[in-house]
């Protein structure tokens, strides 16, 4: 029964070899070695004829059983390889760390608006929200910019028709706020979206956000504006910041100023401030008597200050953003940095 023992040995070693098979290619190599027409099993069976007749029958049956068993094992291995490729054998590993869900976040502009509103609210300012679509009269006329005024060139305007336009600044809200509060004193901030018919560049967007501030009452001076703005700048950008006023011109304020804030380089000079140590952050001044009158107040009785700043340009230095187009380009790689 030497052949029967050989067959048994062949069967066991073939099954052991099949355990180690890990790919289609290895499985095919296994099939060629053991099951093919010139494989080890076929060669062993070819020796059946050498056996004495009385042993041949039992050895033949053992050979057939070994062949069936290996054939079945081969088919099982092929099936499990197919399943693995299809992922059907995929097991859940509960010890793996989870994938954090993607959550939304406030846009960088919205965060800065909320932060600014919070700071001004602590100084007694109330948010006053007004129209994004405005009349020519409110956007210009009542702000001391009549139709033929050369200062209209300062704002490239998107008109809807002869009378309606997309507001170019938050300043028309000044008139609406004054008319809502008059004759009471008021302290409001007007945050909102503005539009300009402008060539888009690294420094200019056709849509942006402004925060306008307005205070009207007795004894308000340019020093009040300076105090309010310095408090804002120090809470928004850091206690070491200083501000300065430079004389300027706006039709709706008199006198008018540009407001600068010390650069983060603290006066040493850098590329951002072009070596000056100062960054322009806002424009403002004392509310023009004509504008006070248009709001319903008596300019011989009360005074007021107003300022307006673009939110994006204000926070760009803080985050090292060098192109305003990133804000509304909706590139998630940019936005997620601030979520
Ligand atoms: Zn600088």
Short mmCIF file of C-alpha atoms and ligand atoms in Angstrom, two decimals:
data_model
loop_
_atom_site.label_atom_id
_atom_site.label_comp_id
_atom_site.label_asym_id
_atom_site.label_seq_id
_atom_site.Cartn_x
_atom_site.Cartn_y
_atom_site.Cartn_z
CA UNK A 1 0.00 0.00 0.00
CA UNK A 2 2.92 2.33 -0.65
CA UNK A 3 0.92 4.16 -3.30
CA UNK A 4 -2.02 4.75 -0.92
CA UNK A 5 0.37 6.29 1.59
CA UNK A 6 1.90 8.45 -1.14
CA UNK A 7 -1.57 9.61 -2.18
CA UNK A 8 -2.41 10.51 1.41
CA UNK A 9 0.83 12.44 1.76
CA UNK A 10 0.17 14.23 -1.56
CA UNK A 11 -3.38 15.14 -0.46
CA UNK A 12 -2.18 16.62 2.84
CA UNK A 13 0.68 18.63 1.37
CA UNK A 14 -1.60 19.92 -1.43
CA UNK A 15 -4.20 21.10 1.10
CA UNK A 16 -1.48 22.76 3.22
CA UNK A 17 -0.13 24.52 0.11
CA UNK A 18 -3.66 25.72 -0.73
CA UNK A 19 -3.91 27.41 2.70
CA UNK A 20 -1.03 29.68 1.72
CA UNK A 21 -2.60 30.72 -1.61
CA UNK A 22 -3.42 34.43 -1.56
CA UNK A 23 -4.04 35.44 -5.16
CA UNK A 24 -5.56 34.26 -8.42
CA UNK A 25 -2.09 33.77 -9.83
CA UNK A 26 -0.96 31.60 -6.89
CA UNK A 27 -4.18 29.59 -7.13
CA UNK A 28 -3.56 28.87 -10.81
CA UNK A 29 0.01 27.78 -10.01
CA UNK A 30 -1.39 25.45 -7.35
CA UNK A 31 -3.92 23.98 -9.81
CA UNK A 32 -1.23 23.36 -12.43
CA UNK A 33 1.03 21.69 -9.85
CA UNK A 34 -1.54 19.33 -8.30
CA UNK A 35 -4.64 18.99 -10.47
CA UNK A 36 -3.55 19.50 -14.06
CA UNK A 37 -3.31 16.65 -16.56
CA UNK A 38 0.45 16.39 -15.93
CA UNK A 39 0.17 17.38 -12.25
CA UNK A 40 1.32 15.43 -9.20
CA UNK A 41 -2.02 13.73 -8.65
CA UNK A 42 -2.24 12.57 -12.26
CA UNK A 43 1.29 11.20 -12.07
CA UNK A 44 0.54 9.32 -8.86
CA UNK A 45 -2.61 7.84 -10.42
CA UNK A 46 -0.65 6.72 -13.48
CA UNK A 47 1.19 4.37 -11.14
CA UNK A 48 -2.04 2.52 -10.29
CA UNK A 49 -1.32 0.12 -13.17
CA UNK A 50 1.87 -1.05 -11.48
CA UNK A 51 -0.08 -2.37 -8.49
CA UNK A 52 -1.10 -5.99 -8.08
CA UNK A 53 -4.74 -6.45 -9.17
CA UNK A 54 -6.01 -7.11 -5.60
CA UNK A 55 -4.64 -3.72 -4.38
CA UNK A 56 -5.52 -1.72 -7.45
CA UNK A 57 -9.23 -1.37 -6.65
CA UNK A 58 -8.73 0.08 -3.11
CA UNK A 59 -5.89 2.33 -4.28
CA UNK A 60 -8.03 3.54 -7.19
CA UNK A 61 -10.87 4.49 -4.85
CA UNK A 62 -8.43 6.34 -2.52
CA UNK A 63 -7.03 8.19 -5.54
CA UNK A 64 -10.50 9.25 -6.67
CA UNK A 65 -11.40 10.47 -3.16
CA UNK A 66 -8.17 12.52 -3.03
CA UNK A 67 -8.93 13.98 -6.45
CA UNK A 68 -12.50 14.96 -5.44
CA UNK A 69 -11.30 16.48 -2.20
CA UNK A 70 -8.60 18.58 -3.88
CA UNK A 71 -11.00 19.65 -6.64
CA UNK A 72 -13.53 20.83 -4.03
CA UNK A 73 -10.86 22.60 -2.00
CA UNK A 74 -9.70 24.30 -5.20
CA UNK A 75 -13.20 25.56 -6.00
CA UNK A 76 -13.70 26.76 -2.42
CA UNK A 77 -10.43 28.71 -2.54
CA UNK A 78 -11.37 30.25 -5.91
CA UNK A 79 -14.76 31.35 -4.53
CA UNK A 80 -13.23 32.91 -1.43
CA UNK A 81 -10.74 34.82 -3.59
CA UNK A 82 -13.62 36.16 -5.67
CA UNK A 83 -15.51 37.20 -2.55
CA UNK A 84 -12.51 38.92 -1.08
CA UNK A 85 -12.04 40.86 -4.30
CA UNK A 86 -15.70 41.92 -4.17
CA UNK A 87 -15.37 42.96 -0.53
CA UNK A 88 -17.98 40.44 0.61
CA UNK A 89 -15.65 39.14 3.29
CA UNK A 90 -15.16 42.66 4.66
CA UNK A 91 -15.13 42.64 8.44
CA UNK A 92 -15.82 45.64 10.67
CA UNK A 93 -12.89 46.50 12.91
CA UNK A 94 -14.56 48.21 15.83
CA UNK A 95 -11.21 49.31 17.27
CA UNK A 96 -10.43 51.61 14.31
CA UNK A 97 -10.79 55.35 15.07
CA UNK A 98 -13.94 56.82 13.52
CA UNK A 99 -14.07 59.20 10.59
CA UNK A 100 -15.10 62.61 11.94
CA UNK A 101 -18.28 63.88 10.27
CA UNK A 102 -17.92 66.94 8.06
CA UNK A 103 -19.60 69.83 9.85
CA UNK A 104 -20.30 73.30 8.58
CA UNK A 105 -18.84 76.48 10.06
CA UNK A 106 -19.33 80.20 9.95
CA UNK A 107 -17.75 81.97 7.02
CA UNK A 108 -14.70 84.06 7.88
CA UNK A 109 -16.62 87.25 7.03
CA UNK A 110 -19.56 86.25 9.22
CA UNK A 111 -17.20 85.50 12.13
CA UNK A 112 -15.60 88.93 11.81
CA UNK A 113 -19.01 90.61 11.58
CA UNK A 114 -20.21 88.87 14.74
CA UNK A 115 -17.01 89.73 16.57
CA UNK A 116 -17.25 93.38 15.51
CA UNK A 117 -20.92 93.58 16.44
CA UNK A 118 -20.10 92.15 19.89
CA UNK A 119 -17.37 94.74 20.47
CA UNK A 120 -19.54 97.68 19.38
CA UNK A 121 -22.52 96.34 21.34
CA UNK A 122 -20.39 96.55 24.51
CA UNK A 123 -19.95 100.25 23.74
CA UNK A 124 -23.70 100.72 23.54
CA UNK A 125 -24.24 100.38 19.78
CA UNK A 126 -27.36 98.67 18.43
CA UNK A 127 -27.43 96.76 15.15
CA UNK A 128 -29.64 98.48 12.58
CA UNK A 129 -30.20 96.43 9.43
CA UNK A 130 -31.41 98.11 6.28
CA UNK A 131 -32.09 97.56 2.60
CA UNK A 132 -29.63 96.07 0.17
CA UNK A 133 -31.61 97.42 -2.78
CA UNK A 134 -31.78 101.19 -2.31
CA UNK A 135 -33.03 104.24 -4.08
CA UNK A 136 -30.63 106.60 -5.77
CA UNK A 137 -31.89 109.27 -3.40
CA UNK A 138 -30.91 107.37 -0.23
CA UNK A 139 -27.65 105.96 -1.57
CA UNK A 140 -26.51 109.37 -2.88
CA UNK A 141 -28.89 112.33 -2.82
CA UNK A 142 -29.72 112.48 0.89
CA UNK A 143 -26.05 111.81 1.72
CA UNK A 144 -25.17 115.15 0.16
CA UNK A 145 -24.27 113.66 -3.24
CA UNK A 146 -26.74 115.19 -5.76
CA UNK A 147 -26.94 113.68 -9.28
CA UNK A 148 -24.39 116.03 -10.83
CA UNK A 149 -21.91 115.76 -7.95
CA UNK A 150 -18.40 114.80 -9.11
CA UNK A 151 -17.98 112.62 -5.98
CA UNK A 152 -20.36 110.09 -7.56
CA UNK A 153 -17.34 108.83 -9.45
CA UNK A 154 -16.07 107.46 -6.13
CA UNK A 155 -18.69 104.71 -6.35
CA UNK A 156 -19.14 102.63 -9.52
CA UNK A 157 -22.78 101.73 -9.21
CA UNK A 158 -24.94 98.80 -10.33
CA UNK A 159 -28.31 100.28 -11.24
CA UNK A 160 -31.49 98.19 -11.42
CA UNK A 161 -33.45 100.94 -13.14
CA UNK A 162 -33.38 104.76 -13.17
CA UNK A 163 -34.29 104.98 -9.51
CA UNK A 164 -33.21 101.68 -7.86
CA UNK A 165 -29.67 100.41 -7.34
CA UNK A 166 -27.66 97.90 -5.31
CA UNK A 167 -26.27 99.94 -2.44
CA UNK A 168 -22.61 100.85 -2.95
CA UNK A 169 -22.05 101.40 0.77
CA UNK A 170 -23.95 100.93 4.03
CA UNK A 171 -24.29 104.71 4.42
CA UNK A 172 -27.90 105.00 3.13
CA UNK A 173 -28.78 103.14 6.34
CA UNK A 174 -27.66 106.30 8.19
CA UNK A 175 -30.64 108.20 6.83
CA UNK A 176 -33.03 105.36 7.63
CA UNK A 177 -31.64 105.00 11.18
CA UNK A 178 -31.79 108.75 11.87
CA UNK A 179 -35.38 108.94 10.64
CA UNK A 180 -36.26 105.94 12.85
CA UNK A 181 -34.66 107.42 16.01
CA UNK A 182 -35.11 111.18 15.57
CA UNK A 183 -35.34 113.21 17.81
CA UNK A 184 -33.72 110.74 20.26
CA UNK A 185 -29.93 110.34 20.32
CA UNK A 186 -28.72 107.21 18.58
CA UNK A 187 -25.76 104.85 18.50
CA UNK A 188 -26.07 102.21 15.77
CA UNK A 189 -23.91 99.99 13.64
CA UNK A 190 -25.08 98.95 10.20
CA UNK A 191 -23.49 95.74 8.96
CA UNK A 192 -24.28 94.59 5.46
CA UNK A 193 -23.52 93.57 1.92
CA UNK A 194 -22.53 96.17 -0.66
CA UNK A 195 -22.03 96.04 -4.41
CA UNK A 196 -19.79 97.91 -6.81
CA UNK A 197 -19.55 97.79 -10.57
CA UNK A 198 -15.87 97.20 -10.31
CA UNK A 199 -13.09 95.26 -12.05
CA UNK A 200 -12.38 92.36 -9.69
CA UNK A 201 -8.78 92.19 -8.50
CA UNK A 202 -6.73 91.08 -5.50
CA UNK A 203 -7.80 94.30 -3.75
CA UNK A 204 -11.35 94.78 -5.05
CA UNK A 205 -14.46 92.59 -5.20
CA UNK A 206 -17.78 93.51 -6.79
CA UNK A 207 -19.50 92.34 -3.59
CA UNK A 208 -18.18 92.87 -0.07
CA UNK A 209 -19.34 93.58 3.48
CA UNK A 210 -19.19 96.85 5.34
CA UNK A 211 -19.79 97.88 8.89
CA UNK A 212 -21.06 101.40 9.25
CA UNK A 213 -21.15 103.16 12.60
CA UNK A 214 -23.24 106.20 13.47
CA UNK A 215 -23.71 108.17 16.67
CA UNK A 216 -25.86 111.29 16.95
CA UNK A 217 -26.50 113.31 20.10
CA UNK A 218 -25.27 116.15 22.26
CA UNK A 219 -21.56 116.75 22.73
CA UNK A 220 -20.32 114.21 20.17
CA UNK A 221 -16.96 115.23 18.71
CA UNK A 222 -14.21 113.81 16.54
CA UNK A 223 -12.53 112.70 19.79
CA UNK A 224 -15.57 110.47 20.43
CA UNK A 225 -14.95 108.74 17.10
CA UNK A 226 -11.29 108.36 17.95
CA UNK A 227 -12.05 106.80 21.33
CA UNK A 228 -14.66 104.40 19.93
CA UNK A 229 -12.45 103.35 17.07
CA UNK A 230 -9.36 102.85 19.19
CA UNK A 231 -11.36 100.65 21.60
CA UNK A 232 -12.63 98.64 18.65
CA UNK A 233 -9.20 98.24 17.07
CA UNK A 234 -7.61 97.13 20.33
CA UNK A 235 -10.28 94.51 21.05
CA UNK A 236 -10.37 93.29 17.46
CA UNK A 237 -6.64 93.27 16.71
CA UNK A 238 -4.81 93.47 20.05
CA UNK A 239 -4.29 95.89 22.95
CA UNK A 240 -0.99 97.17 21.55
CA UNK A 241 -2.68 98.67 18.47
CA UNK A 242 -2.90 102.44 17.98
CA UNK A 243 -4.93 104.42 15.47
CA UNK A 244 -4.41 107.70 13.70
CA UNK A 245 -6.56 110.07 11.68
CA UNK A 246 -5.57 111.54 8.34
CA UNK A 247 -7.56 114.35 6.75
CA UNK A 248 -9.71 113.18 3.83
CA UNK A 249 -12.85 114.02 1.92
CA UNK A 250 -16.32 112.43 1.84
CA UNK A 251 -19.43 114.36 0.81
CA UNK A 252 -21.41 113.18 3.85
CA UNK A 253 -18.90 114.02 6.60
CA UNK A 254 -17.22 117.29 7.57
CA UNK A 255 -14.45 117.13 8.57
CA UNK A 256 -13.62 113.75 7.01
CA UNK A 257 -10.80 111.42 8.01
CA UNK A 258 -9.14 108.20 6.93
CA UNK A 259 -8.53 105.98 9.93
CA UNK A 260 -5.28 104.00 10.05
CA UNK A 261 -4.29 101.26 12.48
CA UNK A 262 -0.72 100.31 13.41
CA UNK A 263 0.48 97.36 11.32
CA UNK A 264 1.22 94.02 13.00
CA UNK A 265 4.90 94.75 12.36
CA UNK A 266 4.53 97.42 15.10
CA UNK A 267 5.98 100.24 13.06
CA UNK A 268 9.12 98.41 11.93
CA UNK A 269 7.72 98.38 8.39
CA UNK A 270 6.82 95.32 6.29
CA UNK A 271 5.49 94.43 2.84
CA UNK A 272 1.89 94.66 4.05
CA UNK A 273 2.16 98.29 5.19
CA UNK A 274 4.70 99.06 2.46
CA UNK A 275 7.17 100.10 5.14
CA UNK A 276 4.95 102.79 6.66
CA UNK A 277 3.93 100.89 9.81
CA UNK A 278 0.26 101.84 9.26
CA UNK A 279 -2.71 100.15 7.57
CA UNK A 280 -5.77 102.02 6.31
CA UNK A 281 -8.80 100.47 7.94
CA UNK A 282 -11.76 102.84 7.67
CA UNK A 283 -13.10 106.20 6.58
CA UNK A 284 -15.25 108.48 8.69
CA UNK A 285 -15.78 111.90 10.17
CA UNK A 286 -18.40 114.20 11.67
CA UNK A 287 -21.82 113.80 10.05
CA UNK A 288 -22.36 116.65 7.57
CA UNK A 289 -25.05 119.14 8.73
CA UNK A 290 -26.99 118.54 5.50
CA UNK A 291 -27.10 114.80 6.23
CA UNK A 292 -28.20 115.40 9.84
CA UNK A 293 -30.98 117.60 8.50
CA UNK A 294 -32.00 114.96 5.95
CA UNK A 295 -32.23 112.50 8.84
CA UNK A 296 -34.57 114.87 10.68
CA UNK A 297 -32.14 116.34 13.23
CA UNK A 298 -31.36 119.99 13.89
CA UNK A 299 -27.62 120.44 13.17
CA UNK A 300 -27.51 123.47 15.43
CA UNK A 301 -28.60 121.25 18.34
CA UNK A 302 -26.87 117.89 17.85
CA UNK A 303 -23.72 116.53 16.25
CA UNK A 304 -22.73 113.06 15.14
CA UNK A 305 -19.89 110.93 13.89
CA UNK A 306 -19.97 108.20 11.27
CA UNK A 307 -17.50 105.68 9.94
CA UNK A 308 -17.54 102.83 7.43
CA UNK A 309 -15.11 100.01 6.89
CA UNK A 310 -14.84 97.04 4.55
CA UNK A 311 -14.77 93.88 6.64
CA UNK A 312 -12.73 91.75 4.23
CA UNK A 313 -9.92 94.27 3.84
CA UNK A 314 -9.91 94.84 7.57
CA UNK A 315 -9.32 91.19 8.45
CA UNK A 316 -7.06 90.25 5.53
CA UNK A 317 -3.87 91.38 7.33
CA UNK A 318 -4.87 89.50 10.47
CA UNK A 319 -4.96 86.17 8.61
CA UNK A 320 -2.24 86.92 6.09
CA UNK A 321 -4.75 86.78 3.20
CA UNK A 322 -3.28 88.58 0.21
CA UNK A 323 -6.19 88.30 -2.25
CA UNK A 324 -9.78 89.36 -1.53
CA UNK A 325 -11.09 86.99 -4.21
CA UNK A 326 -10.51 84.02 -1.87
CA UNK A 327 -13.44 85.17 0.31
CA UNK A 328 -16.23 84.34 -2.12
CA UNK A 329 -14.44 81.96 -4.49
CA UNK A 330 -16.02 79.15 -2.43
CA UNK A 331 -12.84 77.06 -2.36
CA UNK A 332 -13.35 74.74 0.62
CA UNK A 333 -9.58 74.43 1.14
CA UNK A 334 -9.58 78.14 1.96
CA UNK A 335 -12.82 78.27 3.92
CA UNK A 336 -12.10 75.23 6.13
CA UNK A 337 -9.02 76.92 7.57
CA UNK A 338 -11.34 79.28 9.41
CA UNK A 339 -14.26 76.96 10.19
ZN1 LIG B 1 3.87 96.48 8.58
#
